[in-house]
Amino acid sequence: MIYFGLVCVKSGVKVYNAKNIFPVACAEEIVLPADLIAKLTPQNSTGLGSASVQGNLLNTRASTMPVLDVVNTWLTNKLTADELALILRNRSRFTFTIGVGDRRAEFKSRFRIATNWHGEDADNLLLAPDPWNDPRYNFRLTFTGSAGTMKLTDTHASSNTYGSIRYFTVRVKA
């Protein structure tokens, strides 16, 4: 099978008889198909929130949700389960970014991109920085790559009342 995209090589030089394959250094050999790379580009993102745009959102909750559903909320051309499994098995090759904030449109300015999480497993991690407000939102993330699940909670007014994920991306590391 011939893939078009990026090839991670352990060491030395590998020659591939296909166009559009670019070797990059990594610990183990994996091939990232061009279709997957295209799905992870900014051009395929949709509904990303910000301090001035509400965007798509997933409400905070006490239960876990599939990472596939979360990632696909912000993609035009959705990932398949197999593509996400490849990403989760090779998380060191990708950067995950989460943005959190208030789910109410009138408070869309209460939004922050978390700077202390980028795709690693987390258990009740307090995301930082917290969107400005009093009382604090105290967004907490649990992310389990092997299970393909995640959970985001908040304690702003009461448990999981006003918080939401408003931005979520996965990008191939350069």
Short mmCIF file of C-alpha atoms in Angstrom, two decimals:
data_model
loop_
_atom_site.label_atom_id
_atom_site.label_comp_id
_atom_site.label_asym_id
_atom_site.label_seq_id
_atom_site.Cartn_x
_atom_site.Cartn_y
_atom_site.Cartn_z
CA MET A 1 0.00 0.00 0.00
CA ILE A 2 1.34 3.45 -0.87
CA TYR A 3 0.58 6.38 1.40
CA PHE A 4 0.99 10.02 0.55
CA GLY A 5 1.90 12.27 3.43
CA LEU A 6 4.54 12.33 6.13
CA VAL A 7 6.71 9.37 7.04
CA CYS A 8 8.40 9.22 10.42
CA VAL A 9 11.72 7.39 10.25
CA LYS A 10 13.74 6.02 13.19
CA SER A 11 17.18 6.69 11.82
CA GLY A 12 19.16 6.79 8.63
CA VAL A 13 17.73 7.49 5.21
CA LYS A 14 14.76 5.70 3.71
CA VAL A 15 13.88 5.94 0.06
CA TYR A 16 10.22 5.84 -0.94
CA ASN A 17 9.01 5.32 -4.49
CA ALA A 18 6.06 7.65 -4.13
CA LYS A 19 5.66 11.35 -4.65
CA ASN A 20 4.54 13.67 -1.86
CA ILE A 21 6.10 11.67 0.97
CA PHE A 22 8.31 13.65 3.30
CA PRO A 23 10.53 12.01 5.93
CA VAL A 24 10.60 13.52 9.42
CA ALA A 25 12.57 12.25 12.42
CA CYS A 26 10.74 10.32 15.14
CA ALA A 27 11.18 7.41 17.53
CA GLU A 28 9.27 4.84 15.50
CA GLU A 29 8.15 4.52 11.94
CA ILE A 30 4.60 5.61 11.19
CA VAL A 31 2.98 6.85 8.04
CA LEU A 32 0.47 9.67 8.15
CA PRO A 33 -1.83 9.49 5.13
CA ALA A 34 -2.34 12.76 3.25
CA ASP A 35 -6.10 12.51 3.86
CA LEU A 36 -5.49 12.51 7.62
CA ILE A 37 -3.03 15.40 7.40
CA ALA A 38 -5.59 17.40 5.38
CA LYS A 39 -8.27 16.78 8.01
CA LEU A 40 -6.01 18.28 10.69
CA THR A 41 -5.24 21.53 8.86
CA PRO A 42 -6.76 24.86 9.90
CA GLN A 43 -8.65 24.91 6.58
CA ASN A 44 -10.73 21.92 7.76
CA SER A 45 -11.63 23.50 11.12
CA THR A 46 -15.09 24.92 11.68
CA GLY A 47 -16.85 26.70 14.52
CA LEU A 48 -13.75 27.46 16.60
CA GLY A 49 -14.72 29.76 19.44
CA SER A 50 -12.85 32.79 20.74
CA ALA A 51 -13.43 35.72 23.08
CA SER A 52 -15.45 37.38 20.29
CA VAL A 53 -17.09 34.33 18.64
CA GLN A 54 -19.27 31.79 20.47
CA GLY A 55 -18.49 28.99 18.00
CA ASN A 56 -19.47 25.34 18.41
CA LEU A 57 -19.61 24.07 21.96
CA LEU A 58 -19.88 20.97 24.09
CA ASN A 59 -21.19 21.51 27.59
CA THR A 60 -19.24 20.43 30.66
CA ARG A 61 -20.54 17.21 32.21
CA ALA A 62 -19.85 14.67 34.91
CA SER A 63 -19.74 11.76 32.44
CA THR A 64 -17.08 10.93 29.87
CA MET A 65 -17.50 11.50 26.16
CA PRO A 66 -15.72 9.94 23.18
CA VAL A 67 -12.69 11.93 22.02
CA LEU A 68 -13.83 11.23 18.44
CA ASP A 69 -17.07 13.15 19.04
CA VAL A 70 -15.16 16.04 20.59
CA VAL A 71 -12.60 16.33 17.78
CA ASN A 72 -15.25 16.01 15.07
CA THR A 73 -17.35 18.83 16.58
CA TRP A 74 -14.79 21.27 15.13
CA LEU A 75 -14.01 19.55 11.80
CA THR A 76 -15.76 19.94 8.46
CA ASN A 77 -14.37 16.67 7.07
CA LYS A 78 -14.63 14.35 10.09
CA LEU A 79 -12.04 11.88 11.39
CA THR A 80 -12.80 8.17 11.30
CA ALA A 81 -12.36 5.98 14.36
CA ASP A 82 -9.27 4.41 12.76
CA GLU A 83 -7.71 7.82 12.09
CA LEU A 84 -8.26 8.92 15.67
CA ALA A 85 -6.84 5.61 16.93
CA LEU A 86 -3.66 6.29 14.92
CA ILE A 87 -3.45 9.78 16.43
CA LEU A 88 -4.01 8.54 19.99
CA ARG A 89 -1.37 5.81 19.60
CA ASN A 90 1.13 8.42 18.41
CA ARG A 91 0.18 11.48 20.47
CA SER A 92 3.77 12.70 20.62
CA ARG A 93 3.46 13.47 16.88
CA PHE A 94 0.46 15.76 17.41
CA THR A 95 -0.49 18.87 19.34
CA PHE A 96 -3.90 19.04 20.97
CA THR A 97 -5.40 22.42 21.92
CA ILE A 98 -8.52 23.02 24.01
CA GLY A 99 -10.35 26.29 24.54
CA VAL A 100 -12.88 26.62 27.35
CA GLY A 101 -15.39 29.23 28.37
CA ASP A 102 -18.94 30.15 29.23
CA ARG A 103 -21.64 28.50 27.11
CA ARG A 104 -23.96 31.53 27.25
CA ALA A 105 -23.69 33.75 24.16
CA GLU A 106 -23.90 36.95 26.21
CA PHE A 107 -20.74 35.87 28.08
CA LYS A 108 -18.74 34.62 25.09
CA SER A 109 -15.83 36.89 26.08
CA ARG A 110 -15.22 34.53 29.02
CA PHE A 111 -12.95 32.26 27.01
CA ARG A 112 -9.38 31.00 27.25
CA ILE A 113 -7.11 28.60 25.39
CA ALA A 114 -5.58 26.25 27.97
CA THR A 115 -1.79 26.42 27.97
CA ASN A 116 -1.08 23.52 30.33
CA TRP A 117 -2.50 20.61 28.30
CA HIS A 118 -1.53 19.43 24.81
CA GLY A 119 -2.87 15.88 24.47
CA GLU A 120 -1.28 13.89 27.27
CA ASP A 121 -3.34 11.74 29.63
CA ALA A 122 -4.74 13.81 32.48
CA ASP A 123 -6.73 13.03 35.61
CA ASN A 124 -8.77 15.95 36.91
CA LEU A 125 -6.22 18.48 35.59
CA LEU A 126 -7.08 22.09 36.47
CA LEU A 127 -6.84 23.88 33.11
CA ALA A 128 -5.02 27.20 33.05
CA PRO A 129 -5.52 30.00 32.54
CA ASP A 130 -9.08 30.18 33.83
CA PRO A 131 -11.50 32.49 31.97
CA TRP A 132 -11.92 35.71 33.90
CA ASN A 133 -14.87 35.77 36.28
CA ASP A 134 -15.84 35.57 39.92
CA PRO A 135 -16.45 32.87 40.94
CA ARG A 136 -13.79 30.99 38.97
CA TYR A 137 -14.82 28.31 36.48
CA ASN A 138 -12.20 25.80 37.66
CA PHE A 139 -12.30 23.76 34.45
CA ARG A 140 -10.97 20.25 35.13
CA LEU A 141 -10.00 17.82 32.37
CA THR A 142 -9.75 14.05 32.46
CA PHE A 143 -8.31 12.62 29.23
CA THR A 144 -7.60 8.92 28.66
CA GLY A 145 -6.05 8.25 25.27
CA SER A 146 -6.08 4.46 25.57
CA ALA A 147 -9.85 4.49 26.14
CA GLY A 148 -10.49 7.33 23.69
CA THR A 149 -12.53 9.22 26.29
CA MET A 150 -12.44 12.58 27.99
CA LYS A 151 -14.42 14.63 30.47
CA LEU A 152 -14.48 18.35 31.21
CA THR A 153 -16.15 19.69 34.35
CA ASP A 154 -16.55 23.15 35.88
CA THR A 155 -17.70 24.54 39.22
CA HIS A 156 -18.54 28.13 38.20
CA ALA A 157 -22.07 28.86 39.51
CA SER A 158 -22.69 25.21 40.34
CA SER A 159 -21.38 21.96 38.90
CA ASN A 160 -21.39 21.92 35.09
CA THR A 161 -23.96 24.67 34.66
CA TYR A 162 -22.31 27.28 32.43
CA GLY A 163 -18.97 25.87 31.25
CA SER A 164 -18.19 24.41 27.85
CA ILE A 165 -15.50 23.33 25.42
CA ARG A 166 -15.57 26.00 22.72
CA TYR A 167 -12.41 25.16 20.80
CA PHE A 168 -10.64 21.87 20.14
CA THR A 169 -7.94 21.12 17.58
CA VAL A 170 -5.45 18.39 16.79
CA ARG A 171 -2.52 19.39 14.57
CA VAL A 172 0.45 17.46 13.18
CA LYS A 173 3.65 18.66 14.86
CA ALA A 174 6.07 20.29 12.46
#
